XYZ file of C-alpha atoms in Angstrom:
672
model
C 41.937 42.671 -80.199
C 38.329 42.479 -81.379
C 37.116 40.213 -84.188
C 33.896 40.584 -86.110
C 32.216 37.629 -87.808
C 29.738 37.509 -90.689
C 28.009 34.852 -92.712
C 29.393 33.550 -95.951
C 28.411 35.825 -98.773
C 30.620 34.471 -101.585
C 33.104 37.363 -101.434
C 35.480 35.737 -98.899
C 38.494 33.858 -100.203
C 39.942 30.586 -99.045
C 43.733 30.802 -99.163
C 44.842 28.079 -101.483
C 47.449 25.580 -100.363
C 50.792 25.912 -102.138
C 52.359 22.686 -103.425
C 54.926 22.359 -100.658
C 52.282 22.756 -97.964
C 50.134 20.206 -99.732
C 53.078 17.762 -99.888
C 53.609 18.307 -96.135
C 49.994 17.244 -95.476
C 50.613 14.028 -97.345
C 54.060 13.313 -95.753
C 52.905 11.229 -92.696
C 50.731 8.963 -94.761
C 53.450 8.595 -97.326
C 55.935 7.487 -94.709
C 53.324 5.176 -93.250
C 52.669 2.980 -96.282
C 54.355 4.642 -99.337
C 51.118 4.578 -101.318
C 50.627 7.956 -102.926
C 47.117 7.083 -104.109
C 46.035 6.046 -100.603
C 47.595 9.243 -99.158
C 45.785 11.405 -101.622
C 42.491 9.518 -100.999
C 42.797 10.039 -97.188
C 43.573 13.711 -97.684
C 40.704 14.240 -100.122
C 38.388 12.148 -97.955
C 39.283 13.230 -94.412
C 40.751 16.662 -94.995
C 43.517 17.962 -92.800
C 44.725 20.790 -90.577
C 46.384 23.457 -92.730
C 49.649 25.069 -91.672
C 47.801 28.320 -90.871
C 45.592 26.395 -88.379
C 42.521 26.362 -90.531
C 40.947 23.065 -91.404
C 40.857 21.854 -94.988
C 37.543 20.030 -95.225
C 37.598 16.714 -96.990
C 34.893 15.074 -99.081
C 33.742 13.144 -95.899
C 33.107 16.455 -94.175
C 31.094 17.803 -97.081
C 29.217 14.521 -97.404
C 28.281 14.717 -93.753
C 26.932 18.274 -94.329
C 24.931 16.903 -97.125
C 23.436 14.140 -95.051
C 22.740 16.570 -92.212
C 20.794 18.852 -94.506
C 18.787 15.881 -95.763
C 18.048 14.823 -92.245
C 16.880 18.269 -91.437
C 14.323 18.059 -94.278
C 13.023 14.696 -93.157
C 12.772 15.664 -89.540
C 10.989 18.953 -90.322
C 8.136 17.813 -92.635
C 5.133 15.484 -92.241
C 4.008 13.740 -95.413
C 0.703 12.517 -93.912
C -0.879 15.820 -94.812
C 0.127 15.697 -98.496
C -3.243 14.253 -99.485
C -5.229 16.467 -97.161
C -5.207 19.330 -99.583
C -6.860 17.143 -102.387
C -9.296 15.816 -99.831
C -10.329 19.274 -98.713
C -10.699 20.412 -102.302
C -12.927 17.406 -103.095
C -15.059 18.104 -100.007
C -15.245 21.775 -101.139
C -16.416 20.679 -104.584
C -19.149 18.415 -103.017
C -20.251 21.194 -100.635
C -20.399 23.761 -103.441
C -22.492 21.353 -105.472
C -24.917 20.844 -102.613
C -25.271 24.613 -102.171
C -25.708 24.992 -105.919
C -28.430 22.291 -105.982
C -30.350 24.077 -103.170
C -30.029 27.419 -104.938
C -31.334 25.967 -108.223
C -34.352 24.470 -106.442
C -35.013 27.694 -104.571
C -34.629 29.792 -107.711
C -37.041 27.497 -109.537
C -39.606 27.703 -106.733
C -39.597 31.499 -106.980
C -39.710 31.537 -110.717
C -42.704 31.568 -113.029
C -41.639 28.233 -114.595
C -44.381 25.638 -115.105
C -45.005 23.263 -112.182
C -43.951 20.365 -114.338
C -40.457 21.916 -114.823
C -40.158 22.653 -111.179
C -41.162 19.109 -110.270
C -38.700 17.670 -112.788
C -35.926 19.894 -111.387
C -36.774 18.727 -107.918
C -36.509 15.069 -109.037
C -33.087 15.771 -110.609
C -31.986 17.580 -107.416
C -33.027 14.620 -105.236
C -31.106 12.210 -107.452
C -28.068 14.448 -107.210
C -28.323 14.770 -103.457
C -28.602 10.949 -103.277
C -25.498 10.570 -105.446
C -23.570 12.934 -103.228
C -24.735 11.115 -100.177
C -23.601 7.823 -101.630
C -20.057 8.946 -102.456
C -17.467 6.587 -101.057
C -15.675 7.876 -97.955
C -12.237 7.179 -99.403
C -10.691 9.892 -101.573
C -9.981 7.690 -104.473
C -13.427 6.263 -104.721
C -14.943 9.806 -104.241
C -12.723 11.132 -107.102
C -13.661 8.290 -109.368
C -17.377 8.854 -108.964
C -17.142 12.596 -109.324
C -15.417 12.107 -112.715
C -18.647 10.485 -113.941
C -20.919 12.933 -112.109
C -22.819 15.645 -114.011
C -22.669 18.791 -111.944
C -25.648 21.107 -111.518
C -23.515 23.922 -110.108
C -21.109 25.593 -112.566
C -18.742 26.718 -109.826
C -18.461 23.165 -108.509
C -17.848 21.852 -112.012
C -15.164 24.453 -112.670
C -13.471 23.826 -109.356
C -13.463 20.073 -110.025
C -12.076 20.485 -113.530
C -9.385 22.656 -112.219
C -8.426 19.982 -109.642
C -8.446 17.270 -112.334
C -6.226 19.380 -114.599
C -3.899 20.218 -111.713
C -3.508 16.517 -110.787
C -2.961 15.504 -114.366
C -0.291 18.239 -114.743
C 1.434 16.945 -111.610
C 1.356 13.381 -112.784
C 2.547 13.777 -116.464
C 4.265 17.078 -116.024
C 6.438 15.451 -113.343
C 7.744 13.050 -115.973
C 8.089 15.649 -118.731
C 9.266 19.005 -117.560
C 8.414 20.844 -120.804
C 4.821 19.683 -120.606
C 3.950 21.352 -117.284
C 2.365 24.360 -118.788
C 0.813 22.916 -121.927
C -0.804 19.903 -120.299
C -2.852 21.883 -117.857
C -6.020 22.109 -119.947
C -5.722 18.811 -121.792
C -8.769 16.565 -121.921
C -8.309 12.808 -122.180
C -8.894 13.138 -125.925
C -6.181 15.766 -126.186
C -3.555 13.393 -124.765
C -2.928 11.876 -128.181
C 0.454 13.649 -128.623
C 1.473 12.493 -125.130
C 0.539 8.869 -125.987
C 2.519 9.045 -129.221
C 5.578 10.586 -127.448
C 5.661 7.941 -124.742
C 5.187 5.144 -127.332
C 8.173 6.411 -129.339
C 10.223 6.953 -126.200
C 9.648 3.383 -125.190
C 10.897 2.200 -128.614
C 14.005 4.353 -128.221
C 14.707 3.084 -124.703
C 14.176 -0.548 -125.696
C 16.654 -0.261 -128.584
C 19.181 1.440 -126.274
C 18.705 -1.386 -123.704
C 19.500 -3.972 -126.353
C 22.786 -2.307 -127.069
C 21.942 -1.094 -130.542
C 23.134 2.196 -132.016
C 20.530 4.874 -131.203
C 22.237 8.064 -132.324
C 19.951 8.559 -135.342
C 16.814 7.428 -133.432
C 17.596 9.911 -130.640
C 17.994 12.844 -133.098
C 14.670 11.941 -134.784
C 12.956 11.638 -131.410
C 14.218 15.032 -130.201
C 13.251 16.628 -133.511
C 9.646 15.549 -132.909
C 9.335 15.876 -129.130
C 12.231 17.876 -127.957
C 9.943 20.729 -126.885
C 8.758 18.456 -124.067
C 12.218 18.179 -122.601
C 14.833 20.597 -121.201
C 17.231 22.037 -123.807
C 20.430 20.619 -122.126
C 19.705 17.058 -123.221
C 22.228 16.222 -125.864
C 22.387 12.482 -126.133
C 20.580 9.277 -125.101
C 22.442 9.073 -121.778
C 21.294 12.585 -120.832
C 17.777 11.580 -121.693
C 17.890 8.496 -119.587
C 19.400 10.366 -116.643
C 16.720 13.031 -116.905
C 13.904 10.535 -117.156
C 15.292 8.555 -114.195
C 15.443 11.717 -112.016
C 11.946 12.801 -113.032
C 10.316 9.438 -112.561
C 12.041 8.908 -109.265
C 10.133 11.889 -107.738
C 6.765 10.266 -108.217
C 8.087 6.801 -107.335
C 9.560 8.151 -104.087
C 6.326 9.858 -103.224
C 4.352 6.630 -103.765
C 6.841 4.593 -101.668
C 6.846 7.194 -98.844
C 3.064 7.455 -98.470
C 1.097 5.187 -96.120
C -0.567 2.209 -97.672
C -4.009 3.889 -97.648
C -2.641 7.080 -99.137
C -0.757 5.177 -101.797
C -3.820 3.306 -102.778
C -5.944 6.481 -102.968
C -3.391 8.286 -105.107
C -2.814 5.295 -107.362
C -6.591 5.025 -107.923
C -6.840 8.715 -108.761
C -3.919 8.500 -111.248
C -5.548 5.617 -113.010
C -8.805 7.519 -113.271
C -7.095 10.615 -114.557
C -5.640 8.815 -117.546
C -8.820 6.896 -118.399
C -6.581 5.221 -120.901
C -5.300 1.739 -120.131
C -2.770 1.997 -122.976
C -1.197 5.141 -121.686
C -1.053 3.782 -118.177
C 0.614 0.648 -119.535
C 3.114 2.680 -121.544
C 4.035 4.696 -118.535
C 4.588 1.559 -116.500
C 6.746 0.122 -119.386
C 8.762 3.311 -119.437
C 9.507 3.080 -115.712
C 10.600 -0.587 -116.193
C 12.851 0.262 -119.102
C 14.605 3.054 -117.123
C 15.191 0.684 -114.184
C 16.549 -1.916 -116.502
C 18.964 0.491 -118.217
C 20.244 2.056 -115.014
C 20.258 -1.065 -112.942
C 18.550 0.844 -110.100
C 15.050 0.973 -108.795
C 13.177 4.240 -109.274
C 12.930 6.354 -106.050
C 13.022 5.100 -102.558
C 11.138 5.451 -99.288
C 12.027 8.459 -97.213
C 11.291 8.412 -93.473
C 9.534 11.695 -92.610
C 9.357 12.452 -88.857
C 8.496 16.138 -88.700
C 5.435 18.215 -87.802
C 5.210 20.699 -90.673
C 2.507 19.594 -93.078
C 3.232 19.359 -96.792
C 0.799 19.824 -99.580
C 1.088 17.711 -102.736
C 2.749 20.494 -104.622
C 5.273 21.067 -101.868
C 5.775 17.353 -101.454
C 6.655 16.898 -105.259
C 9.173 19.813 -104.987
C 10.633 18.305 -101.820
C 11.057 14.873 -103.461
C 12.868 16.564 -106.268
C 15.287 18.037 -103.718
C 15.664 14.751 -101.959
C 16.472 13.105 -105.258
C 19.142 15.727 -105.820
C 20.548 15.007 -102.355
C 20.796 11.300 -103.236
C 22.472 12.140 -106.608
C 25.027 14.414 -104.963
C 25.760 11.753 -102.346
C 26.324 9.278 -105.155
C 28.711 11.690 -106.812
C 30.605 12.189 -103.549
C 30.963 8.427 -103.092
C 32.194 8.030 -106.696
C 34.669 10.865 -106.212
C 36.104 9.161 -103.118
C 36.273 5.843 -104.825
C 37.930 7.141 -108.006
C 40.059 9.768 -106.304
C 38.645 12.423 -108.525
C 36.444 15.269 -107.233
C 35.663 16.036 -110.852
C 32.811 13.591 -110.516
C 30.967 16.110 -108.353
C 28.678 18.677 -110.057
C 29.786 22.032 -108.571
C 26.515 23.732 -109.395
C 24.474 21.074 -107.630
C 26.859 21.130 -104.688
C 26.458 24.916 -104.367
C 22.668 24.738 -104.707
C 22.362 22.116 -101.921
C 25.261 22.957 -99.606
C 25.809 26.717 -100.221
C 28.716 28.750 -101.603
C 31.127 28.113 -98.680
C 30.933 24.333 -99.144
C 31.302 24.792 -102.949
C 34.474 26.859 -102.345
C 35.831 24.054 -100.073
C 34.993 21.499 -102.727
C 36.912 23.482 -105.284
C 39.923 23.445 -102.961
C 39.667 19.662 -102.823
C 39.242 19.444 -106.654
C 42.577 21.358 -107.070
C 44.621 19.043 -104.840
C 45.908 16.584 -107.511
C 46.103 19.264 -110.188
C 48.170 21.535 -107.898
C 50.730 18.754 -107.165
C 50.936 17.795 -110.876
C 51.446 21.370 -112.077
C 54.222 21.855 -109.521
C 55.993 18.778 -110.746
C 55.533 16.837 -107.507
C 53.529 13.957 -108.854
C 53.119 12.388 -112.233
C 51.340 9.509 -113.919
C 53.397 6.345 -113.711
C 51.658 3.828 -115.908
C 48.248 3.380 -114.363
C 49.102 4.980 -111.033
C 50.269 8.266 -109.713
C 53.850 8.449 -108.356
C 56.072 10.918 -106.667
C 58.664 12.734 -108.732
C 62.359 13.029 -107.699
C 61.634 16.684 -106.818
C 58.929 15.654 -104.322
C 61.096 13.042 -102.730
C 63.925 15.599 -102.326
C 61.496 18.048 -100.626
C 60.157 15.364 -98.341
C 63.865 14.458 -97.445
C 64.596 18.102 -96.701
C 61.452 18.284 -94.538
C 62.430 15.172 -92.585
C 66.001 16.395 -92.139
C 64.792 19.759 -90.815
C 62.479 18.054 -88.407
C 65.190 15.785 -86.979
C 67.628 18.700 -86.499
C 64.916 20.610 -84.798
C 64.496 17.711 -82.475
C 68.225 17.535 -81.830
C 68.261 21.233 -81.011
C 65.285 20.966 -78.714
C 66.997 18.140 -76.832
C 70.287 20.095 -76.664
C 72.082 16.914 -77.754
C 73.968 18.726 -80.484
C 73.974 21.745 -82.754
C 74.385 20.705 -86.315
C 74.309 23.492 -88.817
C 73.533 22.081 -92.345
C 74.915 25.229 -93.936
C 78.587 24.154 -93.400
C 80.530 23.333 -96.528
C 83.824 21.495 -97.113
C 85.810 19.225 -99.315
C 86.711 16.520 -96.787
C 87.582 18.845 -93.891
C 86.318 21.688 -91.816
C 88.428 24.529 -90.376
C 88.429 24.983 -86.599
C 89.346 28.024 -84.439
C 92.207 26.052 -82.788
C 95.726 26.382 -84.263
C 98.860 24.253 -84.286
C 102.431 24.317 -85.613
C 102.436 23.421 -89.331
C 103.666 19.927 -90.205
C 104.339 18.492 -93.516
C 101.075 17.273 -95.147
C 98.856 19.648 -93.175
C 96.370 21.838 -95.207
C 98.049 25.168 -95.555
C 95.431 27.196 -93.644
C 97.853 29.701 -92.034
C 96.894 31.925 -89.093
C 98.814 35.013 -90.203
C 98.591 36.814 -86.882
C 100.009 33.958 -84.833
C 102.613 33.160 -87.505
C 103.973 36.828 -87.397
C 103.807 36.803 -83.555
C 105.918 33.663 -83.469
C 108.485 35.115 -85.783
C 108.840 38.362 -83.716
C 108.957 36.425 -80.455
C 111.767 34.252 -81.915
C 113.894 36.941 -83.655
C 112.800 40.147 -81.868
C 111.198 43.302 -83.167
C 112.276 44.955 -86.393
C 111.579 44.937 -89.994
C 111.388 43.170 -92.206
C 110.055 40.243 -90.132
C 111.855 37.049 -91.069
C 109.515 34.025 -90.909
C 110.940 30.568 -90.370
C 109.102 27.284 -91.082
C 108.948 26.684 -87.367
C 106.956 29.993 -86.976
C 104.108 28.936 -89.255
C 100.872 28.399 -87.293
C 97.985 26.760 -89.082
C 94.369 26.169 -88.176
C 93.485 22.751 -87.079
C 91.004 20.879 -89.309
C 88.259 18.380 -88.660
C 88.618 15.550 -91.074
C 85.352 14.269 -92.413
C 85.585 10.475 -92.469
C 84.056 8.889 -95.614
C 81.379 6.470 -94.513
C 79.371 3.704 -96.202
C 76.164 2.854 -94.376
C 73.445 0.225 -94.930
C 70.258 0.690 -92.911
C 68.737 -2.700 -92.263
C 65.109 -2.130 -91.479
C 62.629 -4.553 -89.955
C 59.199 -4.469 -91.702
C 57.411 -6.835 -89.309
C 53.767 -6.284 -88.401
C 54.646 -5.050 -84.942
C 57.008 -2.414 -86.383
C 54.209 -1.151 -88.659
C 51.623 -1.120 -85.921
C 53.890 0.776 -83.438
C 54.780 3.452 -86.077
C 58.446 2.455 -85.865
C 58.596 1.451 -89.499
C 57.219 4.787 -90.740
C 59.638 6.709 -88.477
C 62.533 4.587 -89.697
C 61.737 5.440 -93.308
C 61.577 9.172 -92.401
C 65.000 8.897 -90.746
C 66.469 7.038 -93.681
C 65.225 9.577 -96.258
C 66.561 12.409 -94.026
C 69.944 10.736 -93.665
C 70.080 10.271 -97.498
C 69.298 13.976 -97.866
C 72.046 14.901 -95.405
C 74.569 12.840 -97.244
C 73.703 14.199 -100.686
C 73.864 17.775 -99.454
C 76.744 17.775 -96.971
C 78.653 14.498 -97.354
C 78.441 13.644 -100.996
C 81.241 11.104 -100.723
C 79.277 8.994 -98.254
C 77.187 5.989 -99.376
C 73.782 4.900 -98.142
C 71.734 1.840 -99.067
C 68.750 0.206 -97.412
C 67.780 -3.403 -96.855
C 64.226 -3.941 -95.774
C 63.236 -7.351 -94.429
C 60.474 -9.561 -93.094
C 60.588 -13.205 -93.989
C 63.028 -12.256 -96.812
C 64.997 -9.116 -97.713
C 65.081 -6.593 -100.515
C 67.638 -3.888 -101.368
C 66.342 -0.348 -101.873
C 67.521 3.121 -102.699
C 66.228 5.704 -100.157
C 63.959 7.298 -102.881
C 61.985 4.118 -103.214
C 60.977 4.176 -99.533
C 57.962 6.290 -100.496
C 56.709 3.854 -103.085
C 54.660 0.742 -102.403
C 55.619 -1.568 -105.273
C 58.234 -3.315 -103.160
C 55.973 -4.009 -100.099
C 56.200 -7.447 -98.728
C 54.231 -9.722 -96.432
C 55.239 -8.305 -92.983
C 55.360 -11.736 -91.294
C 58.611 -13.161 -90.098
C 61.947 -11.773 -89.057
C 64.822 -12.861 -91.218
C 67.706 -10.776 -89.848
C 70.261 -13.218 -91.164
C 69.414 -12.629 -94.859
C 69.147 -8.931 -94.327
C 72.662 -8.785 -92.772
C 73.977 -10.985 -95.544
C 72.679 -8.539 -98.201
C 74.040 -5.549 -96.270
C 77.485 -7.165 -95.949
C 77.580 -7.854 -99.718
C 76.764 -4.251 -100.472
C 79.423 -2.905 -97.972
C 82.072 -5.253 -99.350
C 81.794 -3.384 -102.663
C 82.813 -0.247 -100.802
C 86.050 -1.471 -99.186
C 87.706 1.858 -99.954
C 85.485 3.534 -97.328
C 87.298 4.078 -94.082
C 84.108 3.629 -92.058
C 81.558 0.896 -93.066
C 78.683 0.294 -90.771
C 75.278 -1.474 -90.630
C 72.459 0.258 -88.751
C 69.968 -2.407 -87.732
C 66.526 -1.226 -86.698
C 64.271 -3.964 -85.241
C 61.872 -4.884 -82.503
C 62.149 -8.627 -82.604
C 64.422 -11.570 -82.605
C 65.169 -13.835 -85.569
C 62.336 -16.214 -86.422
C 63.714 -17.584 -89.751
C 66.821 -17.635 -91.914
C 67.834 -18.212 -95.545
C 69.655 -21.502 -96.155
C 72.582 -21.879 -98.582
C 70.200 -23.183 -101.251
C 68.210 -19.988 -101.064
C 65.312 -21.485 -99.329
C 63.773 -19.585 -96.344
C 63.704 -21.824 -93.235
C 60.979 -21.056 -90.747
C 62.189 -22.001 -87.292
C 59.202 -20.552 -85.427
C 55.512 -21.132 -85.250
C 53.022 -18.511 -83.996
C 51.449 -21.333 -81.958
C 54.665 -22.188 -80.129
C 56.586 -20.579 -77.305
C 59.139 -19.072 -77.181
C 58.316 -17.062 -80.299
C 61.805 -17.201 -81.755
C 63.933 -19.715 -83.389
C 67.204 -20.950 -81.845
C 68.346 -22.135 -85.335
C 67.605 -18.690 -86.798
C 69.461 -17.026 -83.892
C 72.523 -19.183 -84.525
C 72.526 -18.489 -88.251
C 72.152 -14.772 -87.578
C 75.100 -14.734 -85.147
C 77.180 -16.472 -87.796
C 76.334 -13.652 -90.147
C 77.282 -11.066 -87.525
C 80.594 -12.805 -87.200
C 81.159 -12.602 -90.938
C 80.366 -8.857 -90.854
C 82.957 -8.441 -88.073
C 85.648 -10.359 -89.960
C 84.982 -8.041 -92.967
C 85.585 -4.992 -90.777
C 81.921 -3.842 -90.734
C 80.577 -2.233 -87.597
C 77.069 -3.001 -86.507
C 74.949 -0.562 -84.424
C 71.620 -1.891 -83.388
C 68.555 0.280 -82.527
C 66.010 -1.702 -80.519
C 62.377 -0.471 -80.799
C 61.297 -2.768 -77.979
C 62.739 -3.621 -74.513
C 61.941 -7.301 -74.229
C 64.634 -8.963 -72.082
C 65.121 -11.730 -74.647
C 65.616 -9.169 -77.360
C 68.054 -7.092 -75.290
C 69.978 -10.263 -74.533
C 70.177 -11.310 -78.167
C 71.426 -7.755 -79.109
C 74.121 -8.050 -76.456
C 75.246 -11.326 -77.992
C 75.683 -9.495 -81.337
C 77.765 -6.704 -79.667
C 79.986 -9.204 -78.002
C 80.887 -10.534 -81.456
C 80.948 -7.235 -83.343
C 81.884 -4.710 -80.702
C 79.182 -2.351 -82.007
C 76.670 -0.606 -79.838
C 73.041 -1.166 -78.940
C 70.472 1.728 -78.437
C 67.159 1.175 -76.761
C 64.828 3.793 -78.217
C 61.314 4.626 -79.262
C 59.883 5.732 -82.637
C 59.754 9.318 -81.406
C 63.484 9.429 -80.562
C 64.929 7.151 -83.294
C 65.970 10.016 -85.603
C 67.777 11.883 -82.872
C 69.771 8.851 -81.833
C 70.807 7.835 -85.334
C 71.737 11.342 -86.447
C 73.652 12.218 -83.363
C 75.561 8.956 -83.562
C 76.186 9.430 -87.375
C 77.460 13.026 -87.066
C 79.631 12.207 -84.064
C 81.246 9.425 -86.010
C 81.989 11.734 -88.983
C 84.588 13.870 -87.164
C 88.142 13.370 -86.091
C 90.340 16.297 -85.007
C 93.703 16.537 -86.682
């Protein structure tokens, strides 16, 4: 089979995840710590491998694309040449002026003008040449003196005026987008409207900074000066955000230039204004913006490329770099707030392209998809799983465990079987009083014919009746006692045990509704849980300490409320020996110190074995699943079995579900 590939053109579709697939992607994290918010955050941030094999990119992947594109810009361009264009234009103006002077002198020498006029022109030309010869070598100084220089050549004057207007447009037009065209031919005297606007802007910003109501002031300001700003500015916050973005371009340029270049450009900017008040107002405006936002304007960018940039290109590039920084800020806020709605999709598409924008939209839909499917909901200030989601996760866990059982050929357990306390088998037996009347008609008739001989009608006696044997389903009450120690969490055993417990709860609800399941989770104390709460985090405890005694005590109390059950059992899942116990007064007694050896408590072991004996006297069976093979732990487990006559299984997280389910299902059946 041949495949053809093409670049992204916006017409391709990314198959959206359906809610159940999305829940599957969250499952492992949910079993790990039960924190839905953290699971969603990890999925949104890190992405995941989709069921179809494609990768769902997370915000971290898209953020790395963003950073990579910014690095490409910085490693491609060289900012050192940004002032060369101005320097070359200034040199061109000076050279044009020299040529113009020479032409004026030559033209005068060939004219019929009086000698006195020609001599006067020569004197002026000499002074002009001297002035040009004495121009400072630095660009800022040269620019300053040319501003006061009276040109003899009209072309040189025109070129210089064009340069001045261009620089003024870049400087002020950079702050005020709407002024870029209108400001090009302004003289210093024509800057009065600009001075007035900046003065009023500073008043507005000062009032906003002090926390006063500025709604009316903002409307009045925009009525007067709105033509100098983009139309999308609707309130004071939009105005501050816009001014911050615009001012940051010039600030970043200044910070990224070398010291000499920065000094030259600063000197030129001061001379362009020729107005100390306007310069001061611009500086005040920058300070107010920084005070309002709490962030410095612009930053230094480390350019390391070879491609030269002119000043025009540099200003455009700093605008893009500012957009990169803004989009990165939005990504970080989205990851922090677990809400991709903080990211501007248009900005993301402009900087990262349509494919990344489509991936971003997929991430944006994650939470909404789960909410609309009724799988998560807002519980107070946090998101929580709905009963529907917990049921689906239980069914998923149950299917996985049965798949594992089939792959190991340790048993074929078809969950489609139904029954009210018994299952019909293919074997038959002679009917006895009290048996379910599941008659095998063929064998019953055969028995009658064999007894009385052929002929009709066939006379059937009670002794002829053959019925199917049945498999009685024993009602069971089970408490899973689950160790939540740090070692269980680190090894993955705790997460696997939660998966098994939820799957077992699902099996009981669907096939064995008369059975009972409860959980007791313990570390230095114990808590009782329903299976559905396993995927919540509000019950989490400090995972230090192993109080098996209290956990067994709670499990025994729960099972003693179910004395009608014919089979009551405790499933203990642990990887450690007792290190503490709960005294009769309710106080937890620590019999072990992390700085002592051995790392278990003889007193806690003794109290735990007493509780095992109480369970035994109450007719409760204990089956222990050890998640570690330490000789001391195995020896302690054997002590419990000597008292209780239960069984011990040495297993691993990957096989825990198979062991528990096989043992549970095997214990359900007794052939009658």
